[in-house]
Tab-separated table of C-alpha atoms in Angstrom:
chain	number	residue	atom	x	y	z
A	1	MET	CA	-7.886	-7.007	40.380
A	2	SER	CA	-6.449	-5.493	37.192
A	3	GLY	CA	-6.271	-1.770	36.573
A	4	LEU	CA	-9.170	-1.930	34.110
A	5	GLU	CA	-11.483	-3.688	36.593
A	6	GLY	CA	-10.591	-1.081	39.184
A	7	LEU	CA	-12.172	1.578	36.937
A	8	GLY	CA	-15.609	-0.009	37.351
A	9	LEU	CA	-15.711	-1.730	33.950
A	10	ASP	CA	-17.685	-4.952	33.535
A	11	GLU	CA	-15.828	-8.245	33.192
A	12	TRP	CA	-16.811	-8.718	29.530
A	13	LEU	CA	-15.298	-5.347	28.609
A	14	VAL	CA	-12.096	-6.088	30.545
A	15	LYS	CA	-11.741	-9.415	28.674
A	16	GLN	CA	-12.326	-7.679	25.349
A	17	CYS	CA	-9.639	-5.109	26.165
A	18	GLN	CA	-7.200	-7.861	27.123
A	19	ALA	CA	-7.917	-9.644	23.829
A	20	MET	CA	-6.887	-6.399	22.087
A	21	GLY	CA	-3.686	-6.204	24.137
A	22	ILE	CA	-4.948	-3.453	26.493
A	23	THR	CA	-4.020	-4.703	29.966
A	24	LYS	CA	-3.147	-1.467	31.734
A	25	PRO	CA	-5.214	1.725	31.376
A	26	SER	CA	-3.515	4.878	30.116
A	27	PRO	CA	-3.673	8.047	32.279
A	28	ILE	CA	-6.647	9.508	30.355
A	29	GLN	CA	-8.518	6.201	30.686
A	30	THR	CA	-7.707	5.959	34.405
A	31	ASN	CA	-8.970	9.477	35.048
A	32	CYS	CA	-11.971	9.771	32.711
A	33	ILE	CA	-13.714	6.368	32.543
A	34	THR	CA	-15.065	6.348	36.122
A	35	PRO	CA	-16.535	9.912	36.015
A	36	ILE	CA	-18.251	9.094	32.692
A	37	LEU	CA	-19.706	5.901	34.216
A	38	GLU	CA	-20.963	8.067	37.101
A	39	GLY	CA	-22.927	10.205	34.633
A	40	LEU	CA	-20.750	13.339	34.503
A	41	ASN	CA	-20.043	15.464	31.446
A	42	CYS	CA	-16.347	15.163	30.672
A	43	VAL	CA	-13.518	17.130	29.053
A	44	GLY	CA	-10.376	15.060	28.477
A	45	CYS	CA	-7.126	16.353	27.004
A	46	ALA	CA	-4.040	14.198	26.484
A	47	LYS	CA	-1.171	13.807	24.050
A	48	THR	CA	-1.776	12.006	20.774
A	49	GLY	CA	-1.580	8.220	20.999
A	50	SER	CA	-2.722	8.119	24.628
A	51	GLY	CA	-5.897	6.027	24.176
A	52	LYS	CA	-8.567	8.728	24.062
A	53	THR	CA	-10.981	6.685	21.905
A	54	ALA	CA	-11.138	3.831	24.410
A	55	ALA	CA	-11.574	6.391	27.218
A	56	PHE	CA	-15.027	7.300	25.887
A	57	ALA	CA	-15.912	4.100	23.989
A	58	LEU	CA	-15.607	1.754	26.994
A	59	PRO	CA	-18.029	3.586	29.351
A	60	ILE	CA	-20.514	4.181	26.493
A	61	LEU	CA	-20.528	0.465	25.634
A	62	GLN	CA	-20.994	-0.491	29.282
A	63	LYS	CA	-23.983	1.846	29.666
A	64	LEU	CA	-25.384	0.585	26.349
A	65	SER	CA	-25.205	-3.026	27.568
A	66	GLU	CA	-27.418	-2.050	30.530
A	67	ASP	CA	-30.065	-0.331	28.369
A	68	ARG	CA	-29.896	-1.468	24.753
A	69	TYR	CA	-31.635	0.815	22.285
A	70	GLY	CA	-30.664	3.017	19.377
A	71	PRO	CA	-29.510	5.557	18.553
A	72	TYR	CA	-27.710	5.573	21.922
A	73	ALA	CA	-24.629	7.699	21.197
A	74	LEU	CA	-23.477	10.183	18.567
A	75	VAL	CA	-19.751	10.670	17.953
A	76	LEU	CA	-18.725	13.691	15.850
A	77	THR	CA	-15.256	13.916	14.360
A	78	PRO	CA	-13.632	16.304	11.832
A	79	THR	CA	-12.328	13.795	9.258
A	80	ARG	CA	-13.781	10.833	7.395
A	81	GLU	CA	-10.807	8.550	8.034
A	82	LEU	CA	-11.003	9.146	11.774
A	83	ALA	CA	-14.753	8.406	11.717
A	84	PHE	CA	-14.136	4.964	10.191
A	85	GLN	CA	-11.329	4.261	12.677
A	86	ILE	CA	-13.510	5.167	15.688
A	87	ALA	CA	-16.330	2.980	14.324
A	88	ASP	CA	-13.916	0.043	14.020
A	89	GLN	CA	-12.856	0.442	17.664
A	90	PHE	CA	-16.478	0.492	18.828
A	91	LYS	CA	-17.178	-2.668	16.812
A	92	VAL	CA	-14.179	-4.548	18.240
A	93	LEU	CA	-14.717	-3.450	21.857
A	94	GLY	CA	-18.493	-4.028	21.623
A	95	LYS	CA	-18.303	-7.399	19.853
A	96	GLU	CA	-19.690	-9.211	22.926
A	97	ILE	CA	-22.969	-7.263	22.805
A	98	ASN	CA	-23.163	-7.245	18.988
A	99	VAL	CA	-23.080	-3.445	18.836
A	100	ASN	CA	-24.524	-1.867	15.680
A	101	VAL	CA	-22.316	1.028	14.504
A	102	ILE	CA	-22.818	3.140	11.374
A	103	VAL	CA	-20.583	5.757	9.772
A	104	ILE	CA	-22.086	8.884	8.183
A	105	THR	CA	-19.560	10.816	6.078
A	106	GLY	CA	-19.361	12.600	2.756
A	107	GLY	CA	-18.339	10.720	-0.358
A	108	MET	CA	-20.679	7.795	0.355
A	109	ASP	CA	-24.205	6.931	-0.856
A	110	MET	CA	-26.529	9.374	0.943
A	111	VAL	CA	-29.697	7.326	0.316
A	112	ARG	CA	-28.091	4.224	1.820
A	113	GLN	CA	-26.941	6.268	4.828
A	114	GLY	CA	-30.493	7.582	5.319
A	115	GLN	CA	-31.780	4.010	5.352
A	116	ASP	CA	-29.103	3.013	7.899
A	117	LEU	CA	-30.162	5.896	10.170
A	118	THR	CA	-33.835	4.840	10.088
A	119	HIS	CA	-32.832	1.340	11.304
A	120	LYS	CA	-31.851	2.868	14.676
A	121	PRO	CA	-28.190	1.846	15.106
A	122	HIS	CA	-26.683	1.892	18.608
A	123	ILE	CA	-23.757	4.183	17.731
A	124	VAL	CA	-23.619	6.846	15.006
A	125	VAL	CA	-20.130	8.087	14.079
A	126	SER	CA	-20.244	11.060	11.733
A	127	THR	CA	-18.570	14.111	10.291
A	128	PRO	CA	-20.667	17.261	10.922
A	129	GLY	CA	-21.203	18.226	7.269
A	130	ARG	CA	-22.906	15.047	6.098
A	131	LEU	CA	-25.084	14.680	9.226
A	132	ALA	CA	-26.243	18.299	8.836
A	133	ASP	CA	-27.084	17.498	5.176
A	134	HIS	CA	-29.273	14.578	6.324
A	135	TYR	CA	-31.143	16.837	8.745
A	136	GLU	CA	-31.792	19.390	5.999
A	137	SER	CA	-32.865	16.858	3.358
A	138	CYS	CA	-35.098	14.445	5.316
A	139	ASP	CA	-36.926	13.891	8.621
A	140	MET	CA	-37.033	10.083	8.621
A	141	PHE	CA	-34.658	9.661	11.580
A	142	SER	CA	-34.225	11.128	15.049
A	143	LEU	CA	-31.373	11.488	17.532
A	144	LYS	CA	-33.639	13.008	20.193
A	145	LYS	CA	-33.117	10.085	22.586
A	146	ILE	CA	-29.336	9.742	22.546
A	147	LYS	CA	-27.625	9.424	25.935
A	148	PHE	CA	-24.139	10.477	24.790
A	149	LEU	CA	-22.709	13.157	22.509
A	150	VAL	CA	-18.964	12.867	21.885
A	151	LEU	CA	-16.855	15.531	20.154
A	152	ASP	CA	-13.567	13.861	19.245
A	153	GLU	CA	-10.771	16.251	18.240
A	154	ALA	CA	-12.995	18.862	19.891
A	155	ASP	CA	-10.515	21.714	19.369
A	156	ARG	CA	-10.793	21.391	15.579
A	157	LEU	CA	-14.587	21.009	15.612
A	158	LEU	CA	-15.149	24.033	17.844
A	159	GLU	CA	-12.574	26.393	16.325
A	160	ASP	CA	-12.916	25.690	12.604
A	161	GLU	CA	-15.439	28.181	11.189
A	162	GLY	CA	-16.476	25.650	8.562
A	163	PHE	CA	-18.067	23.434	11.211
A	164	ALA	CA	-19.929	26.164	13.140
A	165	GLU	CA	-23.127	26.239	11.053
A	166	GLN	CA	-23.220	22.442	10.725
A	167	LEU	CA	-22.850	21.918	14.483
A	168	GLN	CA	-25.687	24.389	15.125
A	169	ILE	CA	-28.024	22.354	12.903
A	170	ILE	CA	-27.043	19.120	14.687
A	171	PHE	CA	-27.191	20.458	18.262
A	172	LYS	CA	-30.715	21.839	17.911
A	173	ASN	CA	-31.878	18.318	16.988
A	174	LEU	CA	-30.315	16.643	20.045
A	175	PRO	CA	-31.851	16.241	23.534
A	176	GLU	CA	-30.870	18.774	26.187
A	177	LYS	CA	-30.529	16.024	28.775
A	178	ARG	CA	-27.490	14.020	27.698
A	179	GLN	CA	-23.870	13.382	28.632
A	180	THR	CA	-21.475	15.466	26.566
A	181	LEU	CA	-17.884	14.259	26.239
A	182	LEU	CA	-15.147	16.435	24.698
A	183	PHE	CA	-11.782	14.867	23.868
A	184	SER	CA	-8.750	16.545	22.328
A	185	ALA	CA	-4.961	16.479	22.232
A	186	THR	CA	-4.815	20.171	23.150
A	187	MET	CA	-6.796	22.315	25.610
A	188	THR	CA	-7.908	25.438	23.745
A	189	PRO	CA	-9.807	28.629	24.722
A	190	ALA	CA	-12.908	27.371	22.845
A	191	ILE	CA	-13.011	24.171	24.937
A	192	ARG	CA	-12.495	26.108	28.188
A	193	GLN	CA	-15.232	28.568	27.213
A	194	LEU	CA	-17.702	25.750	26.511
A	195	GLN	CA	-16.778	24.085	29.796
A	196	GLU	CA	-17.356	27.295	31.774
A	197	ALA	CA	-20.687	27.943	30.011
A	198	SER	CA	-22.078	24.522	30.984
A	199	LYS	CA	-24.933	24.633	33.497
A	200	GLU	CA	-24.174	21.111	34.720
A	201	LYS	CA	-21.120	19.814	36.529
A	202	VAL	CA	-18.229	19.011	34.188
A	203	PHE	CA	-15.358	16.699	35.045
A	204	SER	CA	-12.183	17.984	33.427
A	205	TRP	CA	-8.828	16.256	33.151
A	206	SER	CA	-5.792	17.438	31.242
A	207	GLN	CA	-2.442	15.700	31.063
A	208	SER	CA	0.051	17.909	32.857
A	209	SER	CA	3.329	18.239	30.990
A	210	ASP	CA	5.668	20.976	29.855
A	211	MET	CA	6.101	19.151	26.550
A	212	MET	CA	3.255	18.850	24.045
A	213	THR	CA	4.831	15.801	22.381
A	214	VAL	CA	5.779	12.417	23.843
A	215	ASP	CA	9.293	11.623	25.116
A	216	GLU	CA	9.627	8.666	22.726
A	217	LEU	CA	9.458	10.986	19.692
A	218	ASP	CA	12.801	11.938	18.106
A	219	GLN	CA	12.205	15.384	16.530
A	220	ARG	CA	14.576	16.522	13.784
A	221	TYR	CA	14.879	19.201	11.107
A	222	VAL	CA	16.754	19.608	7.823
A	223	LEU	CA	17.648	23.166	6.756
A	224	MET	CA	17.806	23.787	2.998
A	225	ASN	CA	17.128	26.212	0.200
A	226	ALA	CA	13.503	26.118	-0.966
A	227	ASP	CA	14.592	25.321	-4.553
A	228	VAL	CA	16.084	21.948	-3.561
A	229	LYS	CA	13.426	20.825	-1.074
A	230	ASP	CA	12.062	17.983	-3.231
A	231	ALA	CA	15.569	16.621	-3.846
A	232	TYR	CA	16.195	16.558	-0.083
A	233	LEU	CA	12.886	14.748	0.435
A	234	MET	CA	13.839	12.004	-2.047
A	235	HIS	CA	17.301	11.710	-0.483
A	236	ILE	CA	15.770	11.250	3.001
A	237	LEU	CA	13.286	8.674	1.664
A	238	ASP	CA	16.080	6.751	-0.061
A	239	LYS	CA	18.269	6.792	3.050
A	240	TYR	CA	15.500	5.835	5.498
A	241	THR	CA	13.876	3.091	3.383
A	242	THR	CA	17.303	1.527	2.757
A	243	GLU	CA	18.143	1.488	6.480
A	244	ARG	CA	14.635	0.448	7.636
A	245	PRO	CA	12.796	-1.307	4.787
A	246	LYS	CA	9.961	-2.552	7.041
A	247	SER	CA	9.052	0.897	8.388
A	248	SER	CA	6.067	2.930	7.196
A	249	ILE	CA	6.327	6.670	6.453
A	250	ILE	CA	3.761	9.488	6.313
A	251	ILE	CA	4.669	12.649	4.381
A	252	PHE	CA	2.506	15.693	5.172
A	253	THR	CA	2.027	18.466	2.611
A	254	SER	CA	0.189	21.788	2.634
A	255	THR	CA	-2.239	21.324	-0.284
A	256	CYS	CA	-4.146	18.612	-2.155
A	257	LYS	CA	-2.356	19.490	-5.387
A	258	TYR	CA	1.088	19.199	-3.810
A	259	ALA	CA	0.134	15.843	-2.260
A	260	GLN	CA	-0.842	14.586	-5.714
A	261	ILE	CA	2.333	15.957	-7.334
A	262	LEU	CA	4.559	14.317	-4.719
A	263	ALA	CA	2.687	11.016	-5.098
A	264	LEU	CA	3.301	11.035	-8.855
A	265	MET	CA	6.970	11.936	-8.299
A	266	CYS	CA	7.492	9.175	-5.729
A	267	ASP	CA	5.968	6.565	-8.028
A	268	ASP	CA	8.146	7.803	-10.873
A	269	LEU	CA	11.301	7.628	-8.704
A	270	ASN	CA	10.611	4.066	-7.457
A	271	PHE	CA	9.064	4.910	-4.078
A	272	PRO	CA	5.651	3.153	-4.238
A	273	CYS	CA	3.103	5.248	-2.352
A	274	VAL	CA	-0.556	6.156	-1.882
A	275	SER	CA	-2.001	9.643	-1.449
A	276	LEU	CA	-4.778	10.893	0.816
A	277	HIS	CA	-6.504	14.256	0.496
A	278	SER	CA	-9.965	15.811	0.294
A	279	MET	CA	-10.065	16.020	-3.516
A	280	MET	CA	-9.975	12.228	-3.888
A	281	PRO	CA	-13.195	10.173	-4.182
A	282	GLN	CA	-13.979	8.495	-0.855
A	283	LYS	CA	-13.585	4.948	-2.198
A	284	PHE	CA	-10.006	5.760	-3.293
A	285	ARG	CA	-9.275	7.384	0.083
A	286	LEU	CA	-10.404	4.243	1.925
A	287	SER	CA	-8.664	1.924	-0.520
A	288	GLY	CA	-5.346	3.781	-0.241
A	289	LEU	CA	-5.522	3.929	3.546
A	290	THR	CA	-6.296	0.191	3.718
A	291	LYS	CA	-3.228	-0.600	1.561
A	292	PHE	CA	-1.085	1.564	3.842
A	293	LYS	CA	-2.488	0.118	7.072
A	294	SER	CA	-2.068	-3.459	5.830
A	295	ASP	CA	1.611	-2.823	4.932
A	296	GLN	CA	1.118	-3.368	1.190
A	297	ILE	CA	2.423	0.181	0.604
A	298	LYS	CA	5.001	1.764	2.926
A	299	ILE	CA	4.587	5.477	2.074
A	300	LEU	CA	1.494	7.658	2.553
A	301	ILE	CA	1.464	11.238	1.208
A	302	ALA	CA	-1.315	13.268	2.811
A	303	THR	CA	-2.670	16.672	3.702
A	304	ASP	CA	-3.805	17.427	7.254
A	305	VAL	CA	-6.883	15.205	6.789
A	306	ALA	CA	-4.582	12.408	8.033
A	307	SER	CA	-3.089	14.407	10.913
A	308	ARG	CA	-5.734	13.671	13.529
A	309	GLY	CA	-6.471	10.459	15.359
A	310	LEU	CA	-5.204	7.911	12.829
A	311	ASP	CA	-3.514	5.050	14.687
A	312	ILE	CA	-1.188	2.984	12.487
A	313	PRO	CA	1.384	1.100	14.637
A	314	THR	CA	3.920	0.551	11.828
A	315	VAL	CA	4.487	4.292	11.227
A	316	ASP	CA	8.043	5.049	12.341
A	317	LEU	CA	8.691	8.280	10.454
A	318	ILE	CA	6.747	11.483	9.826
A	319	ILE	CA	8.117	13.955	7.273
A	320	ASN	CA	6.731	17.491	7.266
A	321	HIS	CA	7.239	18.601	3.667
A	322	ASN	CA	6.020	22.040	4.764
A	323	VAL	CA	6.307	23.662	8.190
A	324	PRO	CA	2.732	24.057	9.531
A	325	ASN	CA	1.553	27.642	10.110
A	326	ARG	CA	0.025	26.664	13.459
A	327	PRO	CA	2.193	24.852	16.039
A	328	ARG	CA	-0.874	22.839	17.096
A	329	ASP	CA	-1.036	21.310	13.590
A	330	TYR	CA	2.591	20.202	13.980
A	331	VAL	CA	1.703	18.406	17.236
A	332	HIS	CA	-1.140	16.524	15.552
A	333	ARG	CA	0.989	15.574	12.552
A	334	VAL	CA	3.929	14.171	14.513
A	335	GLY	CA	1.459	12.399	16.808
A	336	ARG	CA	0.918	9.805	14.054
A	337	THR	CA	4.126	8.099	15.226
A	338	ALA	CA	5.575	7.233	18.660
A	339	ARG	CA	2.128	6.127	19.862
A	340	ALA	CA	1.273	4.029	22.927
A	341	GLY	CA	4.842	3.966	24.223
A	342	ARG	CA	6.496	3.069	20.909
A	343	GLY	CA	9.368	5.107	19.447
A	344	GLY	CA	9.308	7.190	16.274
A	345	MET	CA	10.941	10.049	14.397
A	346	ALA	CA	9.648	13.291	12.851
A	347	ILE	CA	11.704	15.218	10.287
A	348	THR	CA	10.656	18.737	9.269
A	349	LEU	CA	11.992	20.248	6.033
A	350	VAL	CA	12.869	23.868	6.866
A	351	THR	CA	13.641	26.445	4.158
A	352	GLN	CA	14.882	30.016	4.534
A	353	PHE	CA	11.229	31.138	4.680
A	354	ASP	CA	10.251	28.810	7.556
A	355	VAL	CA	12.718	29.680	10.312
A	356	HIS	CA	10.258	31.851	12.296
A	357	LEU	CA	7.573	29.136	12.070
A	358	THR	CA	10.041	26.533	13.335
A	359	LYS	CA	10.973	28.733	16.301
A	360	SER	CA	7.265	29.140	17.128
A	361	ILE	CA	6.825	25.358	17.095
A	362	GLU	CA	9.848	24.859	19.367
A	363	ALA	CA	8.467	27.420	21.822
A	364	TYR	CA	5.022	25.765	21.746
A	365	ILE	CA	6.260	22.195	22.339
A	366	ASN	CA	9.048	23.359	24.698
A	367	THR	CA	11.562	21.224	22.790
A	368	LYS	CA	14.450	22.070	20.475
A	369	LEU	CA	14.519	20.182	17.179
A	370	THR	CA	17.883	18.594	16.386
A	371	GLU	CA	19.462	18.421	12.935
A	372	TYR	CA	19.026	15.288	10.828
A	373	ALA	CA	22.226	14.371	9.009
A	374	THR	CA	22.038	14.487	5.202
A	375	ASP	CA	24.642	14.202	2.459
A	376	GLU	CA	24.539	17.347	0.303
A	377	LYS	CA	26.628	15.719	-2.452
A	378	GLU	CA	24.081	12.906	-2.791
A	379	VAL	CA	21.251	15.461	-2.874
A	380	LEU	CA	22.930	17.391	-5.715
A	381	LYS	CA	23.163	14.180	-7.766
A	382	LEU	CA	19.357	13.877	-7.580
A	383	LEU	CA	18.533	17.477	-8.551
A	384	THR	CA	18.054	17.043	-12.306
A	385	GLU	CA	16.146	13.763	-12.039
A	386	VAL	CA	13.799	15.172	-9.359
A	387	ALA	CA	13.206	18.427	-11.314
A	388	VAL	CA	12.294	16.495	-14.488
A	389	SER	CA	9.995	14.190	-12.509
A	390	ARG	CA	8.240	17.161	-10.919
A	391	ARG	CA	7.683	18.892	-14.249
A	392	GLN	CA	6.179	15.707	-15.709
A	393	ALA	CA	3.894	15.339	-12.658
A	394	GLU	CA	2.652	18.925	-13.052
A	395	ILE	CA	1.923	18.387	-16.763
A	396	ARG	CA	-0.043	15.189	-15.994
A	397	LEU	CA	-2.128	17.026	-13.384
A	398	ASP	CA	-2.849	19.903	-15.773
A	399	GLU	CA	-4.017	17.406	-18.381
A	400	ARG	CA	-6.474	15.956	-15.842
A	401	ASP	CA	-7.826	19.446	-14.959
A	402	PHE	CA	-7.029	18.675	-11.322
A	403	GLY	CA	-9.286	20.623	-8.957
A	404	GLU	CA	-11.323	22.270	-11.708
A	405	LYS	CA	-14.511	20.349	-10.928
A	406	ARG	CA	-14.389	21.416	-7.268
A	407	GLN	CA	-13.984	25.085	-8.223
A	408	ILE	CA	-16.957	24.883	-10.619
A	409	ASN	CA	-19.138	23.317	-7.894
A	410	LYS	CA	-18.104	26.028	-5.410
A	411	ARG	CA	-19.049	28.784	-7.847
A	412	LYS	CA	-22.397	27.087	-8.586
A	413	LYS	CA	-23.227	26.914	-4.867
A	414	LEU	CA	-22.390	30.599	-4.335
A	415	LEU	CA	-24.542	31.611	-7.316
A	416	LEU	CA	-27.464	29.537	-5.974
A	417	ASP	CA	-27.055	31.318	-2.640
A	418	GLY	CA	-27.301	34.666	-4.441
A	419	LYS	CA	-23.626	35.586	-3.936
A	420	ASP	CA	-20.996	36.890	-6.361
A	421	PRO	CA	-18.229	34.206	-6.596
A	422	ASP	CA	-15.526	36.711	-7.651
A	423	LYS	CA	-16.361	39.095	-4.814
A	424	GLU	CA	-16.398	36.208	-2.306
A	425	GLU	CA	-12.978	35.061	-3.527
A	426	GLU	CA	-11.542	38.592	-3.165
A	427	GLU	CA	-12.880	38.879	0.396
A	428	LYS	CA	-11.520	35.435	1.252
A	429	MET	CA	-8.042	36.331	-0.024
A	430	ALA	CA	-8.079	39.665	1.844
A	431	LYS	CA	-9.072	37.866	5.056
A	432	LYS	CA	-6.299	35.284	4.558
A	433	LYS	CA	-3.716	38.031	4.092
A	434	MET	CA	-4.920	39.784	7.237
A	435	LEU	CA	-4.805	36.565	9.287
A	436	LYS	CA	-1.326	35.712	7.979
A	437	LYS	CA	-0.115	39.211	8.821
A	438	ASP	CA	-1.491	38.913	12.378
A	439	SER	CA	-0.035	35.407	12.753
A	440	ASP	CA	3.402	36.516	11.523
A	441	ALA	CA	3.347	39.469	13.937
A	442	ARG	CA	2.455	37.191	16.880
A	443	ASN	CA	5.123	34.672	15.894
A	444	GLN	CA	7.724	37.423	15.586
A	445	LYS	CA	6.840	38.728	19.057
A	446	LYS	CA	7.211	35.213	20.498
A	447	VAL	CA	10.595	34.764	18.847
A	448	GLU	CA	11.801	38.154	20.108
A	449	LYS	CA	10.584	37.294	23.613
A	450	GLU	CA	12.495	33.991	23.557
A	451	GLU	CA	15.621	35.757	22.308
A	452	ARG	CA	15.382	38.326	25.128
A	453	LYS	CA	14.998	35.503	27.659
A	454	GLU	CA	18.051	33.736	26.241
A	455	LYS	CA	20.131	36.949	26.354
A	456	PHE	CA	19.090	37.536	29.981
A	457	LYS	CA	20.032	33.969	30.943
A	458	ASN	CA	23.448	34.271	29.295
A	459	LYS	CA	24.045	37.656	30.964
A	460	PHE	CA	23.041	36.234	34.337
A	461	LYS	CA	25.396	33.246	33.903
A	462	LYS	CA	28.330	35.559	33.157
A	463	LYS	CA	27.658	37.594	36.312
A	464	VAL	CA	27.472	34.431	38.444
A	465	LYS	CA	30.880	33.281	37.120
């Protein structure tokens, strides 16, 4: 009897897993599949790349095969790309029972989606915003009979204020009697609070480890002056693509505009790439991601919309063009490589302004980043060429009025809601400053605490000698 059969899975599901190359269950699958099959609500937390999707998809498909009707399960996820990926896994694993899966996300034809919902699919995979829009605009479909509600990347869904109102709209239209499954790479206070508030028994499993990242991940940093960051990035790309031409690379940036600028620069400097961010039309997002997944293009430049859940086996290198403000975001970003036991590397570009953020990340993941060797002379040779390329990219974006349409739409919506756009923007900026100030203070306290610990250890060692 194989490990998968020992979890109580039907033979047809075991064969389907084997056809996909899944012969041995991962820890989260071993621990969570059986309780879900037994009808328990479940909270599962494990490192990125540990097989969380299969941990909830397999038991749902088995239960569906015993009582086929639709809609049977609703899966909510924070990003569009992850929604499509989850849907693909359901389709492959449920091929034997001809499972009907639909994806409901923004950027796609809303009328067509409404029609798909009325045809009662077995599995609905959606982002909260678009599903909430459907509830507010029509009453032609119902999810009142679903058996399963899954929150994938539950920490982001529960803690991001932008999702709160949308989730409220969705939850009030779901049945009270259902199995709720929460899966995440990190256990957060919001998940614990929801677990404790549950009236029914909840099975909870969290991967125990001092390190938040996998052992197979080689984590590096490059320290530089902020003015030469782009030159260092191009030097690293040149060095890595020359040494490993078959490898795929994801570069993470802080904003949509910067992602677009870097994409234009890379193309100009003979590094073919695709970009992925929220200001792109959905068809271009899917097209670019397909090119990257199919190995037609080796470099993807993205914001954090690509940091959660995406599973692309060929990705060997992650480059953090900016140091994330939250250590948890770093964990999700670097989790796009070194998945399912494979190796991988993450390089973070650290400027003089990012040292405290880097120390916070090291404390959070309980791992020290090591330096990645670069040749400063080679970097200096690139400075002028990179600076000219960047200036040209910025001019091209300005000519396209990049981001202007989104700002106009935001202002329109606020005016329709009876709000003053300028006042709202001022309040938003004030809140951001306050949050940053609080975050910096907390990070500084953590760094000081670590320094005190280190001093005490060194003092203790001297006394022992």
